[in-house]
CSV table of C-alpha atoms in Angstrom, one decimal:
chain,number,residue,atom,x,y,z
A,652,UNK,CA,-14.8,-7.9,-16.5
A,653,UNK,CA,-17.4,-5.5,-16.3
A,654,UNK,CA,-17.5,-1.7,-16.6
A,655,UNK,CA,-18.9,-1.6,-12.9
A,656,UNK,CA,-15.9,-4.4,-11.8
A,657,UNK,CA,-13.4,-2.3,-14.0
A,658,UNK,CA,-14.1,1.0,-11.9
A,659,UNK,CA,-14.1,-0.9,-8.8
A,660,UNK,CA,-10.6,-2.3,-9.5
A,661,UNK,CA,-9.9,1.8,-10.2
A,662,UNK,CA,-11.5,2.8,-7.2
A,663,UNK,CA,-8.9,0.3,-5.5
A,664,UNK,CA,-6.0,0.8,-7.3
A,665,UNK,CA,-6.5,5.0,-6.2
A,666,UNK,CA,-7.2,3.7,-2.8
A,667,UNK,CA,-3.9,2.0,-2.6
A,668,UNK,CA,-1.9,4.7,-3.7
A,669,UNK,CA,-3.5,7.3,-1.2
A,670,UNK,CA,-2.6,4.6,1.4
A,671,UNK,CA,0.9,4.1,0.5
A,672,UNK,CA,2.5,7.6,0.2
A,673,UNK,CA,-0.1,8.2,4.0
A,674,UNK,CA,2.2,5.5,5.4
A,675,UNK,CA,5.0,6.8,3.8
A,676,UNK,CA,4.7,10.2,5.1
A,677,UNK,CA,3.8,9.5,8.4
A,678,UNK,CA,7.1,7.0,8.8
A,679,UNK,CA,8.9,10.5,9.3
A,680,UNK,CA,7.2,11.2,12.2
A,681,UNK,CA,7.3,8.0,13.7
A,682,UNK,CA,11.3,8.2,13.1
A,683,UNK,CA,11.9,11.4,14.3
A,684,UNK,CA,11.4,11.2,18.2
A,685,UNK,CA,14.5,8.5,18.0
A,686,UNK,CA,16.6,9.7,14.4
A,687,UNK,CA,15.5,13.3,13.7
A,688,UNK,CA,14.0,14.8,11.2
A,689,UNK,CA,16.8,15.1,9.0
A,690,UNK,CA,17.0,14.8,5.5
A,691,UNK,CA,19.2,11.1,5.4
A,692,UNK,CA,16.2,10.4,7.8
A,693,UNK,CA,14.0,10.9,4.6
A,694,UNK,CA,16.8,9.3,2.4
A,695,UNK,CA,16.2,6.3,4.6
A,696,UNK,CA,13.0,5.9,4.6
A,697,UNK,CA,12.2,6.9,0.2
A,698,UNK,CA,14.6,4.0,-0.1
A,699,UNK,CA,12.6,1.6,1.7
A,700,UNK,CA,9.9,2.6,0.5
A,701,UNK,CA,11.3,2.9,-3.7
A,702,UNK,CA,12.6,-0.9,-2.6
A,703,UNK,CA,10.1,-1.8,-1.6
A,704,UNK,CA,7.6,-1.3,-3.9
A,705,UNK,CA,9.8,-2.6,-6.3
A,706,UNK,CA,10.1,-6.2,-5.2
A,707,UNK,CA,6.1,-5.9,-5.1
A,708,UNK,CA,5.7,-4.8,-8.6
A,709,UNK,CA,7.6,-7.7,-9.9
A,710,UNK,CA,5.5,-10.6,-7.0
A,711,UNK,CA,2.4,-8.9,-8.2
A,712,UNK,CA,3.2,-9.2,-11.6
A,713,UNK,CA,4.4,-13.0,-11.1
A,714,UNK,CA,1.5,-13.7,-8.9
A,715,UNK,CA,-1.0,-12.2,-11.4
A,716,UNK,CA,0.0,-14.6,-14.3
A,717,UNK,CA,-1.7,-18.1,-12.1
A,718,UNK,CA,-5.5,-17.4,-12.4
A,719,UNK,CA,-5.7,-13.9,-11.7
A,720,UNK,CA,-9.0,-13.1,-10.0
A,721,UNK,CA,-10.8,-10.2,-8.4
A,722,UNK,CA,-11.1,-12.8,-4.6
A,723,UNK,CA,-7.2,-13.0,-5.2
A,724,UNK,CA,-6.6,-9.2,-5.5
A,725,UNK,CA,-9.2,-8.7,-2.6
A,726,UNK,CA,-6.3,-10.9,-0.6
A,727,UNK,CA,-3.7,-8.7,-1.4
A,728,UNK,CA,-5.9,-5.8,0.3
A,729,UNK,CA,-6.2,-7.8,3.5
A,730,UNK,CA,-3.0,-9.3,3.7
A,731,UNK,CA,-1.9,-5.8,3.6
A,732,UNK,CA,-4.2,-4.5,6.7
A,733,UNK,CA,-2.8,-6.9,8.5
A,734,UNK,CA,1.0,-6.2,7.5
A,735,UNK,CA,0.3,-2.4,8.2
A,736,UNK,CA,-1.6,-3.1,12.2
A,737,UNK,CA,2.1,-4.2,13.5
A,738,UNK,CA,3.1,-0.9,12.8
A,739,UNK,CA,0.9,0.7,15.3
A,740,UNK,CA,1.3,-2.2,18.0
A,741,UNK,CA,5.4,-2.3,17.8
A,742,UNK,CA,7.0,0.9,16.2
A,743,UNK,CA,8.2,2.0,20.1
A,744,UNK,CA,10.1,-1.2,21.2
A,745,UNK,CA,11.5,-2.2,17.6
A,746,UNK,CA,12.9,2.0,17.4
A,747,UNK,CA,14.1,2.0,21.0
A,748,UNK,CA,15.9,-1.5,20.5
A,749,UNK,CA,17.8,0.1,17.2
A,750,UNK,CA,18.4,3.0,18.8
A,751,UNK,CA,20.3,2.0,22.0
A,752,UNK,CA,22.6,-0.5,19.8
A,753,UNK,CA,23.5,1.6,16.7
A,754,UNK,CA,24.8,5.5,17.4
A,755,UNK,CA,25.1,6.4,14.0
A,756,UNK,CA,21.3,7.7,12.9
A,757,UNK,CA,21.6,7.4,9.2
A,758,UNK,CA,21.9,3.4,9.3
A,759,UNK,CA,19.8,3.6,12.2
A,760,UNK,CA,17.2,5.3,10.6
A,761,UNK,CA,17.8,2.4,7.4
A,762,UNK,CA,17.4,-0.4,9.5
A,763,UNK,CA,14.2,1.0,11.5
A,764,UNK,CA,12.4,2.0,8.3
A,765,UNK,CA,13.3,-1.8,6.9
A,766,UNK,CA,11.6,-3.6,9.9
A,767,UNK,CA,8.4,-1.4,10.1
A,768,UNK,CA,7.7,-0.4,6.7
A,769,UNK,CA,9.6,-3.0,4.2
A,770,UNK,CA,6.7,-6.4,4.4
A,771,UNK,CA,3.5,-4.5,4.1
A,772,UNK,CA,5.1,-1.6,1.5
A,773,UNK,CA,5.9,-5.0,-0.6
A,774,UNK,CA,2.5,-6.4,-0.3
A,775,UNK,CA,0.9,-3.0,-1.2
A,776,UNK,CA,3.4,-2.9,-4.3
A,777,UNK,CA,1.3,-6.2,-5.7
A,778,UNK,CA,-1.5,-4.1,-6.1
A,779,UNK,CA,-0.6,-1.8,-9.4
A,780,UNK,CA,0.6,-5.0,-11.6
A,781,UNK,CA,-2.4,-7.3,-10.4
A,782,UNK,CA,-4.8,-4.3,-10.9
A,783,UNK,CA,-3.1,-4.3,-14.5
A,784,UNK,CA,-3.7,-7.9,-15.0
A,785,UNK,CA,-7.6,-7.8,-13.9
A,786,UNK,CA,-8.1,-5.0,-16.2
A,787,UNK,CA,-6.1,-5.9,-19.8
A,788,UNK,CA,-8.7,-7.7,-22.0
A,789,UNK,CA,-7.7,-6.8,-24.9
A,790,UNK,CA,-3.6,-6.7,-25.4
A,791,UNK,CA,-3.5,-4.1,-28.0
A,792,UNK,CA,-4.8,-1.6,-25.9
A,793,UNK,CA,-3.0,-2.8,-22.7
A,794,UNK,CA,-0.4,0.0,-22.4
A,795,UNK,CA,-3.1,2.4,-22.8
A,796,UNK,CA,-5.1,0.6,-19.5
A,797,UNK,CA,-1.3,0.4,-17.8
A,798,UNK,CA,-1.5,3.9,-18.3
A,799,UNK,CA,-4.9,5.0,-17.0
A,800,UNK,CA,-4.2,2.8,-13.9
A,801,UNK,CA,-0.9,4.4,-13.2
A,802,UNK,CA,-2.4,7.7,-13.3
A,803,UNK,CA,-5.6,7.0,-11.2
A,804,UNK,CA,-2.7,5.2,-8.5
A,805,UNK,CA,-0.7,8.3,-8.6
A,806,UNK,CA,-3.3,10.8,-8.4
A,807,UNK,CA,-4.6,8.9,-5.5
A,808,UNK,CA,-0.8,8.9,-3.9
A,809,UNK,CA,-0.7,12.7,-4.6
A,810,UNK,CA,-3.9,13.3,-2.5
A,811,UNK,CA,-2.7,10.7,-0.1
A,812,UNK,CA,0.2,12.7,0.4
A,813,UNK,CA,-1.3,16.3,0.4
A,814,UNK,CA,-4.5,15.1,2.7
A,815,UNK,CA,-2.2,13.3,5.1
A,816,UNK,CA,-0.7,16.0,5.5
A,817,UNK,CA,-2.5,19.0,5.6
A,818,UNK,CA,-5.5,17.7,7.6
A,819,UNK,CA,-5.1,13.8,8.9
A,820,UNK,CA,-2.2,14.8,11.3
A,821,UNK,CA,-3.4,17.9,12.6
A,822,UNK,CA,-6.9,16.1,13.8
A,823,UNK,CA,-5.4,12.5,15.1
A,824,UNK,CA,-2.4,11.2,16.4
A,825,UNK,CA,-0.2,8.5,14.0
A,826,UNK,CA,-1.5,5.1,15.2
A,827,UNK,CA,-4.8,6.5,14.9
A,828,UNK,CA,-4.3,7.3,11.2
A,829,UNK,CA,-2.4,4.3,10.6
A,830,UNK,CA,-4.9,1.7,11.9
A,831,UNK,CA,-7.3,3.4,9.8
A,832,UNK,CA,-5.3,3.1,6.4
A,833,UNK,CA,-5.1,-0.9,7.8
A,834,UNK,CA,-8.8,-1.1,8.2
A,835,UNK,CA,-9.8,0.7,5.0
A,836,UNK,CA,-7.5,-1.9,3.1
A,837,UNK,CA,-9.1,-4.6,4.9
A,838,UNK,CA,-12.5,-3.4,4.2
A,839,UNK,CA,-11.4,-2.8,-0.1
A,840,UNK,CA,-10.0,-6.2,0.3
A,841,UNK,CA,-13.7,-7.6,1.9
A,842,UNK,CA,-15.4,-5.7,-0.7
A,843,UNK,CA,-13.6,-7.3,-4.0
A,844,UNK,CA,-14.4,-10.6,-2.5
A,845,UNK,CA,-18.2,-10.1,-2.0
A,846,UNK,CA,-18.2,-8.4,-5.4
A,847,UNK,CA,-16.4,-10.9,-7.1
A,848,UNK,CA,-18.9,-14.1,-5.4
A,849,UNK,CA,-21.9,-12.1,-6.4
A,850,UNK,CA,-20.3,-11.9,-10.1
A,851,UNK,CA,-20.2,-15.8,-9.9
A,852,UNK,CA,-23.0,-16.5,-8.5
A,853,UNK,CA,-25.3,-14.5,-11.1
A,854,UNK,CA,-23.4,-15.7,-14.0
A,855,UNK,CA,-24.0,-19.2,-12.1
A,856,UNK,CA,-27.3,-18.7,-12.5
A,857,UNK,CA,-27.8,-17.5,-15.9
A,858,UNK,CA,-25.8,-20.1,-17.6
């Protein structure tokens, strides 16, 4: 991989992050007109989310050892957008439907957060390990890329979570900011692709 395809997948990997803790943070207000606002509220939907993510770490990682390429992680981005739309389009009826058939809010709360955010959180958890993959070239210095990645993906989920926030959910309402997390993955996912065809194609044509 190039430098330029390296800071792409970088550019990605930070994207993700910012994406995930956004969805994250804004599945508490899309709870809280039926559960609350309570803190098992929150308990219920960090779980999902920590789950989550964990059963994507270890797909991504299985996934990324059969041909990894940059066309496949562009995939992962738009399988994602179009895991995260539903969101938008059926939060309301799936919440009212748990909420008139289980009183108690905390397993309420459990079971809404599973069937909204638990298939696209474990997509989006495929990113991090593929992103690993892509980028380890050389294995002695692979902890050392783990690393950098881990920290650009944070630092992206810290501003994700600060920006979201602070500014996103003062100016729009929640399905607005949610559909545009879904189209900006779907656009990241576009752009690897293209990348990743013009890569071929001029290395196509020099050989």
């Amino acid at each position: 991989m190039s430098i330029k395809t390296n800071a792409l997948i970088y550019f990605l990997a930070f994207c993700s992050g910012f994406c995930i803790m956004g969805i994250e943070l804004l599945g508490g207000r899309i709870l809280a007109p039926f559960f609350g606002s309570s803190v098992h509220i929150w308990g219920s939907i960090i779980t999902v989310f920590m789950l989550s993510l964990s059963f994507g770490y270890l797909l991504g990682g299985k996934l990324s050892t059969k041909n990894a390429s940059l066309t496949k992680y562009g995939l992962i981005f738009l399988v994602a957008s179009i895991m995260v739309m539903p969101i938008t389009l059926f939060s309301q009826p799936i919440m009212e439907l748990i909420f008139t058939h289980i009183e108690d809010s905390r397993y309420g709360s459990l079971l809404a957060s599973t069937a909204l955010f638990f298939i696209p959180t474990v997509i989006l958890g495929m990113i991090s390990p593929y992103s690993v993959r892509l980028l380890v070239t050389d294995r002695d210095k692979s902890g050392q890329v783990a690393g950098r990645l881990y920290f650009v993906s944070t630092l992206g989920s810290a501003l994700g979570t600060i920006i979201t926030s602070f500014y996103f959910v003062l100016a729009f309402d929640v399905n607005t900011i949610i559909s545009a997390f879904a189209l900006t993955l779907g656009s990241l996912g576009i752009v690897a692709i293209v990348v990743n065809t013009l890569v071929n194609n001029k290395e196509l044509a020099h050989a």
